[in-house]
Short mmCIF file of C-alpha atoms in Angstrom, two decimals:
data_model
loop_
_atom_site.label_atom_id
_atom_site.label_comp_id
_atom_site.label_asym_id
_atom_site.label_seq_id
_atom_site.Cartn_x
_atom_site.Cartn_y
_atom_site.Cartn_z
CA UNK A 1 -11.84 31.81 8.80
CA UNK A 2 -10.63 28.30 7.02
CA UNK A 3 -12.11 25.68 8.58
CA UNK A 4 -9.22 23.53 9.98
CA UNK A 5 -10.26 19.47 10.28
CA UNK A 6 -9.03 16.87 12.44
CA UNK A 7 -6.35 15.34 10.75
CA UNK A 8 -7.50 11.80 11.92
CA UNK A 9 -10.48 12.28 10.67
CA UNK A 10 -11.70 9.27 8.99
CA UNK A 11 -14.11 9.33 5.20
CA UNK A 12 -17.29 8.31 7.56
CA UNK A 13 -16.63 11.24 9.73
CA UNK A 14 -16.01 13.82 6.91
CA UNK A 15 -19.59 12.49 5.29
CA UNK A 16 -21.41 12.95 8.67
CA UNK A 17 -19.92 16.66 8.84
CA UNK A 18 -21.09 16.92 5.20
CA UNK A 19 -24.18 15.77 6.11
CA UNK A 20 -24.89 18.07 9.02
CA UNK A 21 -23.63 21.33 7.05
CA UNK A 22 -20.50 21.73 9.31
CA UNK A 23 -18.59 21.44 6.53
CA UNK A 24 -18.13 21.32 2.73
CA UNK A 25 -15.90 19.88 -0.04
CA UNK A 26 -14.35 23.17 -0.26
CA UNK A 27 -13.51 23.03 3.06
CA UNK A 28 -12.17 19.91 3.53
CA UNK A 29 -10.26 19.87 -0.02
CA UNK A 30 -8.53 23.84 0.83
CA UNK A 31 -7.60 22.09 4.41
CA UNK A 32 -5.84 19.39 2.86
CA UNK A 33 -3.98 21.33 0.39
CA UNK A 34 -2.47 23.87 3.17
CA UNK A 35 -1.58 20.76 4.86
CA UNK A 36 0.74 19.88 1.76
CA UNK A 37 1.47 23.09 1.67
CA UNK A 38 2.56 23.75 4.97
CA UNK A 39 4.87 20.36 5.35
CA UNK A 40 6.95 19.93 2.25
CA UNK A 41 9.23 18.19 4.41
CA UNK A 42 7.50 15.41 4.52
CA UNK A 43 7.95 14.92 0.83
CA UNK A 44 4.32 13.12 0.32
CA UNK A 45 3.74 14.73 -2.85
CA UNK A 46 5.55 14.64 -5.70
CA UNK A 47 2.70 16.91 -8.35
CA UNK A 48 -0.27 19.13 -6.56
CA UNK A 49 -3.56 19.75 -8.56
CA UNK A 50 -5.00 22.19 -6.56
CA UNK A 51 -6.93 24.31 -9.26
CA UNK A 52 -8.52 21.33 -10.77
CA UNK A 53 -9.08 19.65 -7.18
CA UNK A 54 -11.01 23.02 -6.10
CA UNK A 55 -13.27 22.85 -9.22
CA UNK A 56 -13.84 19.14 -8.19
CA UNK A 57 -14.69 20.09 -4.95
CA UNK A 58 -17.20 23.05 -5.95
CA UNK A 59 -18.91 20.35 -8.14
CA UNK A 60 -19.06 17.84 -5.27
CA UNK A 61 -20.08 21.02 -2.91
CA UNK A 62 -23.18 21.72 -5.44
CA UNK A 63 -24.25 18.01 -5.41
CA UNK A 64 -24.28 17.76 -1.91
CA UNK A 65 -26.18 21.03 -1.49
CA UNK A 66 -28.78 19.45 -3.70
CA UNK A 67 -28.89 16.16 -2.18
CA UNK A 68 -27.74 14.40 -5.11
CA UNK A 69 -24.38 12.34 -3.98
CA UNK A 70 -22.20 10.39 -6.03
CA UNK A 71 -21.78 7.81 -3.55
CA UNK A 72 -19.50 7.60 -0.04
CA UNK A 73 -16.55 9.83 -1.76
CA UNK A 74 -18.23 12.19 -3.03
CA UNK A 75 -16.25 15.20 -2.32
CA UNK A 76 -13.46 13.45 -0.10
CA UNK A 77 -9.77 14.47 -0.64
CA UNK A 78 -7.66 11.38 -2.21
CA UNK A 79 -4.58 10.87 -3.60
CA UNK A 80 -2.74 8.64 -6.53
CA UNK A 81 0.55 7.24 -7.22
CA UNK A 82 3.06 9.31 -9.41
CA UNK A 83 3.46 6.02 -11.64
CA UNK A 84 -0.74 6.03 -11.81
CA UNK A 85 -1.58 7.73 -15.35
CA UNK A 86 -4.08 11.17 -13.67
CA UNK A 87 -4.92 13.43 -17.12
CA UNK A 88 -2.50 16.36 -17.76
CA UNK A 89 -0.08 15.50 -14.93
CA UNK A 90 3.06 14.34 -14.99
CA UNK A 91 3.50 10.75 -15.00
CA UNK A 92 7.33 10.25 -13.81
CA UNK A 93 7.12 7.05 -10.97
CA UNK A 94 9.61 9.01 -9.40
CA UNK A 95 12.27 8.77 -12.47
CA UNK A 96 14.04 11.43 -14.44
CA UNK A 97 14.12 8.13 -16.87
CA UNK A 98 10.18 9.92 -17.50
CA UNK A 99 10.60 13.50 -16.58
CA UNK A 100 8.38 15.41 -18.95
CA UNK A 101 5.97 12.84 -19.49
CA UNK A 102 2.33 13.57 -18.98
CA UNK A 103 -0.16 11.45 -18.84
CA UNK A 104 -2.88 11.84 -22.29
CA UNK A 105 -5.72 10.10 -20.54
CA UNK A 106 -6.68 8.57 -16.77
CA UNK A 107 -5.90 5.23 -15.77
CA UNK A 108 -9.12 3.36 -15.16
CA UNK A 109 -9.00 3.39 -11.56
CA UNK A 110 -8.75 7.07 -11.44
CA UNK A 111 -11.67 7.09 -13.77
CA UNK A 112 -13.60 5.21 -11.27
CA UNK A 113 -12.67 7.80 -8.80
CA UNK A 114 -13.16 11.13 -10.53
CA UNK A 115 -16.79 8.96 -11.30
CA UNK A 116 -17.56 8.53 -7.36
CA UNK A 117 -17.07 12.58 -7.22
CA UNK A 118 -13.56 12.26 -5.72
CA UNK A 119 -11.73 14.80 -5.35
CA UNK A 120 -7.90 14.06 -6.87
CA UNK A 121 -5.33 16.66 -4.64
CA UNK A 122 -2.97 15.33 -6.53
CA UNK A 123 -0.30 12.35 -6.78
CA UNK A 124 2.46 11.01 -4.39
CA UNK A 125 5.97 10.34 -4.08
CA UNK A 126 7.68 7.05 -4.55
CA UNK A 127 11.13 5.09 -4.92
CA UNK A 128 11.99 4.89 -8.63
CA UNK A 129 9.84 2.74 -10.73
CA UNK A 130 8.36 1.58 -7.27
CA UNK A 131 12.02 -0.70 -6.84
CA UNK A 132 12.78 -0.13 -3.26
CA UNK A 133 10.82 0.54 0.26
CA UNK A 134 13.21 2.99 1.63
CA UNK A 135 11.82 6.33 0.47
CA UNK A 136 11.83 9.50 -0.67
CA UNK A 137 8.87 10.25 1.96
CA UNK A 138 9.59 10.58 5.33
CA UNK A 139 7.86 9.42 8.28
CA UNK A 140 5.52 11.54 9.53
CA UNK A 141 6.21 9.68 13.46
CA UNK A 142 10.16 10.44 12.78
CA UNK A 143 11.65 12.46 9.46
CA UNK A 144 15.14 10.70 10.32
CA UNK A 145 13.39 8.08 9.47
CA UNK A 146 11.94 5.96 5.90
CA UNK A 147 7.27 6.00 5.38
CA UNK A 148 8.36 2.73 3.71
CA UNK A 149 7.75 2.23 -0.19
CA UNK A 150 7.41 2.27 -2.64
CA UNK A 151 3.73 4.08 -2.00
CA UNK A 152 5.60 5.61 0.71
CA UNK A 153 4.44 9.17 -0.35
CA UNK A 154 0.75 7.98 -0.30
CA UNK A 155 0.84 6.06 3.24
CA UNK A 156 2.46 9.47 4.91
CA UNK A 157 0.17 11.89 2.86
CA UNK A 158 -2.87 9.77 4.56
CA UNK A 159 -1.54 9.40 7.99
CA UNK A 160 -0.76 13.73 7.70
CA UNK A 161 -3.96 14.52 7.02
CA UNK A 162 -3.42 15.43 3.24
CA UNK A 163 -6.11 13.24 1.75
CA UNK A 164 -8.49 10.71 3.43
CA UNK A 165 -7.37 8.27 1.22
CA UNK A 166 -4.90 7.07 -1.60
CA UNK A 167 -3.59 4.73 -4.25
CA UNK A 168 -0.27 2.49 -4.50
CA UNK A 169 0.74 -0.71 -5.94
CA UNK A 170 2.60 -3.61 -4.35
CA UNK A 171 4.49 -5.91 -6.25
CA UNK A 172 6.42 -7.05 -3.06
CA UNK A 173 4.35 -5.57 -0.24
CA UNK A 174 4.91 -1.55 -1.23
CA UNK A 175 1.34 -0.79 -0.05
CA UNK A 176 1.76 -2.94 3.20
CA UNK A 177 5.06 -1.74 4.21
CA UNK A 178 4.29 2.19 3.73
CA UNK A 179 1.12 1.25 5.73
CA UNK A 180 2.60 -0.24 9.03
CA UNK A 181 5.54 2.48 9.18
CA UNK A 182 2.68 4.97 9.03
CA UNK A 183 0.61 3.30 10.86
CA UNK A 184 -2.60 3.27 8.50
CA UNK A 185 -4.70 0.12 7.11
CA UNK A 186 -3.25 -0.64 3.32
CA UNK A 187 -4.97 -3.27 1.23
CA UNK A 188 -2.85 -5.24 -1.89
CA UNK A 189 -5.95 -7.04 -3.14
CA UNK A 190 -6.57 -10.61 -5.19
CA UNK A 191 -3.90 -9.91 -8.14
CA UNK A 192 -5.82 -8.68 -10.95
CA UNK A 193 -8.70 -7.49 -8.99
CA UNK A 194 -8.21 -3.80 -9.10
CA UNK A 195 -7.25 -2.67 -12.88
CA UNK A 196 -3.78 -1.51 -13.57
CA UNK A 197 -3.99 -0.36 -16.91
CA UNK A 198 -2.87 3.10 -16.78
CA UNK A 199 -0.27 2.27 -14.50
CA UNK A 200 3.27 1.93 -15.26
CA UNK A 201 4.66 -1.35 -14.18
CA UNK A 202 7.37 -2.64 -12.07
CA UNK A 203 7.07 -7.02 -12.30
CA UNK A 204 3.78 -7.41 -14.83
CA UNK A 205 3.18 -11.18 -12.83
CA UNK A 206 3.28 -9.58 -9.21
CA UNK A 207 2.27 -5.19 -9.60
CA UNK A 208 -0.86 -5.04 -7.93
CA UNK A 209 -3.21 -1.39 -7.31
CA UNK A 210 -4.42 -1.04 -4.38
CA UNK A 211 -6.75 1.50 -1.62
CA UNK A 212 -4.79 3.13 1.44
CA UNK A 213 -6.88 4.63 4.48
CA UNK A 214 -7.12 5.92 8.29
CA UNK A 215 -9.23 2.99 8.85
CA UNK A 216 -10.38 -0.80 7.10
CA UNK A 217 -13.77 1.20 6.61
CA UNK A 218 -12.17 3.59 4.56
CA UNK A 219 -10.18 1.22 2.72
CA UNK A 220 -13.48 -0.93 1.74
CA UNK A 221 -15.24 2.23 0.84
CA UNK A 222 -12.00 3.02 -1.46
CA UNK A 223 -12.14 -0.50 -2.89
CA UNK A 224 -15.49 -0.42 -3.04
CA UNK A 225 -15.32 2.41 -5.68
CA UNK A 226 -12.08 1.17 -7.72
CA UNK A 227 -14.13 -2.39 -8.07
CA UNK A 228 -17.91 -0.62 -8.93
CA UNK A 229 -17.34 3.23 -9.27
CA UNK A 230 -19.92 3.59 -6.48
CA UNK A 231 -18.97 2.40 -3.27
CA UNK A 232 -22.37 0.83 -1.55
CA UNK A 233 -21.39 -2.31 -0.34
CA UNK A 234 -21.60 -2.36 3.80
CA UNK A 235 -19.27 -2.78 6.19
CA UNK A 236 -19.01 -4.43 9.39
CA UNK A 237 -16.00 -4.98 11.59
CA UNK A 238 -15.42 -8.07 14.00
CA UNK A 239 -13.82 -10.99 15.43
CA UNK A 240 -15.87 -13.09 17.41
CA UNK A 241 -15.87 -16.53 15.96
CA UNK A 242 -12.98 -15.78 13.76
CA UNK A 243 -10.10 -18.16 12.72
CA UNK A 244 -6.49 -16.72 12.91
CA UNK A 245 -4.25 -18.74 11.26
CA UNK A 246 -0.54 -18.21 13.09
CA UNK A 247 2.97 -19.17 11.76
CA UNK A 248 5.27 -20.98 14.10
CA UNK A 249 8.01 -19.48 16.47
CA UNK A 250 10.58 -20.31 13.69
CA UNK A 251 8.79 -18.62 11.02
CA UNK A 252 8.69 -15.21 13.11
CA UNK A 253 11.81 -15.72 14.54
CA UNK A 254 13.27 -13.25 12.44
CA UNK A 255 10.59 -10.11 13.52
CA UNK A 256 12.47 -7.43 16.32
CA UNK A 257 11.80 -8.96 19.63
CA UNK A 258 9.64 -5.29 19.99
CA UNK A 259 7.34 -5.67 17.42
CA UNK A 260 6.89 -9.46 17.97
CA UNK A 261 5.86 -8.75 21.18
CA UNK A 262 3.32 -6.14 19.64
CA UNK A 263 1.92 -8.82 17.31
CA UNK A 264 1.47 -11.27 20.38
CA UNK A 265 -0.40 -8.69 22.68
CA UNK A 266 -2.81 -7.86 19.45
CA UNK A 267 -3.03 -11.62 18.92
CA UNK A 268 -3.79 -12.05 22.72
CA UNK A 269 -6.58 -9.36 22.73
CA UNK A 270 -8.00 -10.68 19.69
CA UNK A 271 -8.75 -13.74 21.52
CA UNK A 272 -10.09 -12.28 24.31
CA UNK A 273 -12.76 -10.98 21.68
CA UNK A 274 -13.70 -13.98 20.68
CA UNK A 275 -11.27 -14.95 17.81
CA UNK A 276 -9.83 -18.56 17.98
CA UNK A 277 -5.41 -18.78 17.16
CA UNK A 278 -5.01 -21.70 15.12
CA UNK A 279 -1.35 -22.69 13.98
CA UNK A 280 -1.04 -22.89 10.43
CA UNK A 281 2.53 -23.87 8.20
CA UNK A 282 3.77 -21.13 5.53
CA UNK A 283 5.88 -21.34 2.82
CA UNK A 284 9.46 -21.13 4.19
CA UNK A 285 10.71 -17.54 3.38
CA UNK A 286 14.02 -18.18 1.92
CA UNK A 287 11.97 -20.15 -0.57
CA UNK A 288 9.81 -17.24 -1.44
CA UNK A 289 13.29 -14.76 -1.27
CA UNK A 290 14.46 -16.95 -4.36
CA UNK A 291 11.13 -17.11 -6.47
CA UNK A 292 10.87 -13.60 -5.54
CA UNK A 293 13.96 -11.83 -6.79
CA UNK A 294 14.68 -13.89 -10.35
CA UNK A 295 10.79 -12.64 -11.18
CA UNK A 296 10.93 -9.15 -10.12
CA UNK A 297 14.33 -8.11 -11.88
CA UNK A 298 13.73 -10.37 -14.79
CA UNK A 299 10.62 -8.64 -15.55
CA UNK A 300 11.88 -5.55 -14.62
CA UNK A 301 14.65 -5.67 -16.91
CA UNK A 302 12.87 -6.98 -20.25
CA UNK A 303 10.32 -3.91 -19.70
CA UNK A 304 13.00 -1.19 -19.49
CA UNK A 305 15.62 -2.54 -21.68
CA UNK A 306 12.70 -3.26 -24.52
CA UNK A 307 11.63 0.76 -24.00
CA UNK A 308 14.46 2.64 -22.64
CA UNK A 309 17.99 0.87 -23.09
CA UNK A 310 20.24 1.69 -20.24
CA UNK A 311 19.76 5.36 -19.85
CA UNK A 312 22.64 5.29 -17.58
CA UNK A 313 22.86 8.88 -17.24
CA UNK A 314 19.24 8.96 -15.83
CA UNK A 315 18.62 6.25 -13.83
CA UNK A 316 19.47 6.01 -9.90
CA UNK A 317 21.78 3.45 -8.84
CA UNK A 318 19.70 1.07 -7.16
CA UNK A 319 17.21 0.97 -10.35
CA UNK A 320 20.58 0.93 -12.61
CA UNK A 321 22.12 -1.62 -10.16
CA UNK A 322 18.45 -3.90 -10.31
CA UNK A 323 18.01 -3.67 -13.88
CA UNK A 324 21.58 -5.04 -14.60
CA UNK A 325 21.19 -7.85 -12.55
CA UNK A 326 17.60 -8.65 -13.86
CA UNK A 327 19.28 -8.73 -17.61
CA UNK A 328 21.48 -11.62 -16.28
CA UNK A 329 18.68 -13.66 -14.76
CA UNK A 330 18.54 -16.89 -17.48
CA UNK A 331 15.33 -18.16 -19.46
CA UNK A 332 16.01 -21.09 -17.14
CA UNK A 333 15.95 -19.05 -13.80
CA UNK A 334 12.92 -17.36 -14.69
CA UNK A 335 11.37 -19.98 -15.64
CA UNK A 336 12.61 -22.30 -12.87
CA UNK A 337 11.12 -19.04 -10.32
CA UNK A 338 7.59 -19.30 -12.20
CA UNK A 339 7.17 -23.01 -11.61
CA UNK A 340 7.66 -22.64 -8.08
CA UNK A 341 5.25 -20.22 -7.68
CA UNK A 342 1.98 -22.36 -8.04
CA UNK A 343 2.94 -24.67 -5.32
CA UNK A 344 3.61 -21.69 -2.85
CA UNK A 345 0.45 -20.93 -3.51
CA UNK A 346 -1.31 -23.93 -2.82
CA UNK A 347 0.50 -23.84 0.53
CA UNK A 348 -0.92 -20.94 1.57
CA UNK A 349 -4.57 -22.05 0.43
CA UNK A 350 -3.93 -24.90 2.30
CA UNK A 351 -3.16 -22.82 5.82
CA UNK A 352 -6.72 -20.71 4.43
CA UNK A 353 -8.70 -23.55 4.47
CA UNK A 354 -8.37 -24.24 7.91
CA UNK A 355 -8.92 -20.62 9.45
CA UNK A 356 -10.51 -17.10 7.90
CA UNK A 357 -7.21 -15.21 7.71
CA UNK A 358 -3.39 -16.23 8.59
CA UNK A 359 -1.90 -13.05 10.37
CA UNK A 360 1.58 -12.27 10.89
CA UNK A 361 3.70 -9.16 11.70
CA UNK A 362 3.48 -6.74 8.82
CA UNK A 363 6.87 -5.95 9.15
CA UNK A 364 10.29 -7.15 10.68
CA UNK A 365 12.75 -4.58 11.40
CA UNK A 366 11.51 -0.67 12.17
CA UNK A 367 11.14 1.74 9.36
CA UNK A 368 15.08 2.64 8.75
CA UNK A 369 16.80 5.39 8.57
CA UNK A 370 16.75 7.31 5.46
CA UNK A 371 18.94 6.71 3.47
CA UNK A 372 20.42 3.36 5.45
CA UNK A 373 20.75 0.48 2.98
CA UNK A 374 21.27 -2.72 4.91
CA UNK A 375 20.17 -3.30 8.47
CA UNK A 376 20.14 -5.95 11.34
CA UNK A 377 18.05 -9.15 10.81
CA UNK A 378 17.61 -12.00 13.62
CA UNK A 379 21.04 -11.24 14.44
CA UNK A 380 22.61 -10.99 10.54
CA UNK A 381 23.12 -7.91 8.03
CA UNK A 382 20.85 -7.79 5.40
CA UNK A 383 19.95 -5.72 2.63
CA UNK A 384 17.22 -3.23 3.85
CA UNK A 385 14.86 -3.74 1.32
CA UNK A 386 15.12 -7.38 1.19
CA UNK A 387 14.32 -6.90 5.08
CA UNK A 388 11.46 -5.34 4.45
CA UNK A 389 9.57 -7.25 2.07
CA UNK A 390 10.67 -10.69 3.76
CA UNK A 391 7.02 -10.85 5.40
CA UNK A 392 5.40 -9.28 2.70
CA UNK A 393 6.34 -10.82 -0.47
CA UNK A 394 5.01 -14.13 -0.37
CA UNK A 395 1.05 -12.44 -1.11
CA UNK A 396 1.93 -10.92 -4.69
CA UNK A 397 3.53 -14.57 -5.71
CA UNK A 398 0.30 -16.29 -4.72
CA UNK A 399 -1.46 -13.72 -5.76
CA UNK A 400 -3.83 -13.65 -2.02
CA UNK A 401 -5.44 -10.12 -0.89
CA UNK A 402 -3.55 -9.28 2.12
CA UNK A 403 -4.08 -6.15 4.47
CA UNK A 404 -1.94 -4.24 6.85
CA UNK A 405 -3.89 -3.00 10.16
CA UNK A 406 -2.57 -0.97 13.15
CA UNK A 407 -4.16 -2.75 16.50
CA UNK A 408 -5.88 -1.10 18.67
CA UNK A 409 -3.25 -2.37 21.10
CA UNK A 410 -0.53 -0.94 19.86
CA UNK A 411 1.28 2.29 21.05
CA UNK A 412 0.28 5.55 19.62
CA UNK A 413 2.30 7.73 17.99
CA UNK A 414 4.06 5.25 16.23
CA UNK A 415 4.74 2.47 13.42
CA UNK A 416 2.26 -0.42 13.64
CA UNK A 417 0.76 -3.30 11.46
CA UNK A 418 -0.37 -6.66 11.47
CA UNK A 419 -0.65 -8.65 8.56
CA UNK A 420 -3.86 -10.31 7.65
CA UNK A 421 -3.81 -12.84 4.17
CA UNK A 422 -7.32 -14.31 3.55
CA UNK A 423 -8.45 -16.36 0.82
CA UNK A 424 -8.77 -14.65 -3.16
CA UNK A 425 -11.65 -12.69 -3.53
CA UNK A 426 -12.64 -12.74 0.31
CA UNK A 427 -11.33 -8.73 0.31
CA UNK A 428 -14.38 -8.11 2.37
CA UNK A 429 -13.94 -10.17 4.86
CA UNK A 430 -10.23 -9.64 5.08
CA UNK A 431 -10.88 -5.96 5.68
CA UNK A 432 -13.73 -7.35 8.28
CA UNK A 433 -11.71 -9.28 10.72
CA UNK A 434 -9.19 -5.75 10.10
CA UNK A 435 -12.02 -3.70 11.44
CA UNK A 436 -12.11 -5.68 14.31
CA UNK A 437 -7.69 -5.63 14.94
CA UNK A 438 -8.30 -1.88 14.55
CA UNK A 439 -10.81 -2.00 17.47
CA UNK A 440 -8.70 -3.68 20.07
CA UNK A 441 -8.31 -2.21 23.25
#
């Protein structure tokens, strides 16, 4: 009979059944390909590997049978990005621009994974070229409704139960955003941190690679092994003594009354553990919205214009629609952007060096419909997308690790996340004072 896991089971878990011979590699990798199997609906996949993740899993089964480990994922079901290069599979980022392509050799983050014993199922949907947030995954809490992108297909395939963990890049919060509609803990590290060789690029100043989980201790142990190929650091959640660094009333004035009133009942827990709310000033976000958008499609355009001309036949609007208006973005405009990136920066390092971590809501508006283009904002229409990276976006231009956490406090059974920025490097910690959100009550 197939053994059938939990599908919250978290890495830690898995390696304890491992441990205690209650289950295998095999097991757990067949479970979480019937689970892809079973819900194409959800769209979370866009290429399945399952011969080759089988005969990864039978190695990883023989290791463990002989007490000889690769490390912490040995043997655990992940998942990449379709726009992450994974050997013999196609490499498309969700484009018919690509369709056909196959990848010659691994990216060298997926090296560091098939070197930890992982176990690749196979790699996940996204929005074209990683552009948008709105799809083509659905959320596993609603289908009606956007997992957020563009690692949409990676957040959903975790929260399913299709792999323990996965890969996506953020280049204006696409690992954050999938996170909090799904409700799992998604980490864009310090920029340049995690390689992205191998990976084909959206904005070469802001794309960042980075670890999606069930939990911050899965997401360290993911890190862990893209940063080392091993995986041994520790980890330890908490929050007593810890500094949270708070934006005014104005600055979250435009979050859904809902969800702000989610953020303030984690915020008010996390005191009651011993954390200390400190206000702290942030860049003002229609300052960030115009660095933000000259960069992106600027960059965006030069790298498909140099390599693919128009292909107007192939592309989808929105990607047609961005890379036209990112070919009319001036030297001067670009450049103009770039210079005011530095001092957005120190801004934020300013806030850091007053408290551990600044948190904020991870999002602003629900995950919308599919499909639905612009939506309500503090009273105003606004372009969806823009909506949904106006919380995130400031991390990739300052180039600060941030994390999205669902509290403990927060309903079940639906979107959650709370925002945590800490200072470059200070992943660790970051993913720390996340353990200890996560374990709010």
């Amino acid at each position: 009979m197939p053994t059938v896991l939990p599908e919250d089971l978290t890495i830690r878990e898995l390696r304890e059944l491992y441990s205690r011979g209650e289950a295998t590699p095999m097991d757990a990798t067949d479970d979480a390909l019937r689970r892809v199997e079973a819900d194409p609906d959800l769209r979370a996949f866009a290429h399945v590997r399952a011969d080759e993740a089988r005969e990864e899993a039978r190695a990883a089964t023989a290791r463990l049978a002989r007490g000889t480990p690769l490390g912490p994922l040995d043997g655990v079901p992940v998942a990449v990005k379709s726009m992450v290069a994974l050997a013999g599979l196609p490499q498309d980022a969700g484009s018919r621009v690509l369709e056909g392509r196959r990848a010659g050799r691994d990216a060298t983050l997926v090296g560091a994974l098939k070197q930890a014993g992982a176990v690749i199922v196979g790699t996940t949907t996204m929005d074209e070229f990683a552009l948008t947030t709105l799809g083509p995954a659905r959320n596993p809490f609603d289908r009606t409704r956007t997992a957020g992108g563009s690692s949409g297909g990676s957040a959903a395939a975790v929260q399913a139960g299709m792999c323990f963990a996965a890969v996506g890049t953020d280049t204006g919060g696409s690992v954050r955003i999938p996170a909090a509609c799904c409700a799992v803990v998604g980490l864009k590290p310090t920029y340049g941190l995690v390689p992205t060789d191998g990976i084909v690029p959206l904005a070469w100043s802001l794309d960042h690679a980075g670890p999606i989980g069930r939990t911050a201790a899965d997401v360290a142990a993911l890190l862990d092994v893209l940063l080392s190929g091993t995986g041994t650091a520790p980890f330890a959640a908490g929050l007593d003594g810890v500094r949270l660094g708070v934006p005014s009333e104005e600055y979250l004035s435009v979050t859904d009354p809902h969800l702000l009133a989610d953020f303030r009942a984690a915020l008010a827990a996390a005191a009651d553990a011993g954390a200390e709310i400190v206000g702290v000033e942030l860049p003002d976000q229609e300052r960030v919205k115009a660095v933000h958008w000259p960069v992106l499609s600027a960059e965006m355009a030069a790298y498909h214009l140099r390599r693919f001309g128009t292909a107007e036949d192939r592309y989808e609007p929105p990607m047609k629609d961005g890379i036209a208006a990112g070919a009319m973005v001036t030297t001067e405009e670009y450049l103009t952007a770039q210079r005011g990136r530095p001092a957005l920066r120190a801004e934020v390092d300013r806030a850091l060096g007053r408290v551990d971590a600044v948190a904020l809501p991870t999002l602003a508006i629900d995950p919308p419909e599919m499909g639905r283009t612009v939506v309500e904002l503090a009273g105003r229409p606004e372009e969806a997308v823009a909506a949904m990276v106006r919380l995130t976006s400031l991390a990739n231009h300052t180039g600060h690790p941030a994390v999205s956490v669902p509290p403990g406090t927060a309903p079940k059974g639906r979107p959650a996340g709370i925002q945590l920025i800490g200072r470059h490097y200070d992943e660790h910690r970051l993913l720390s004072i996340a353990g200890g959100l996560e374990a709010l009550s």
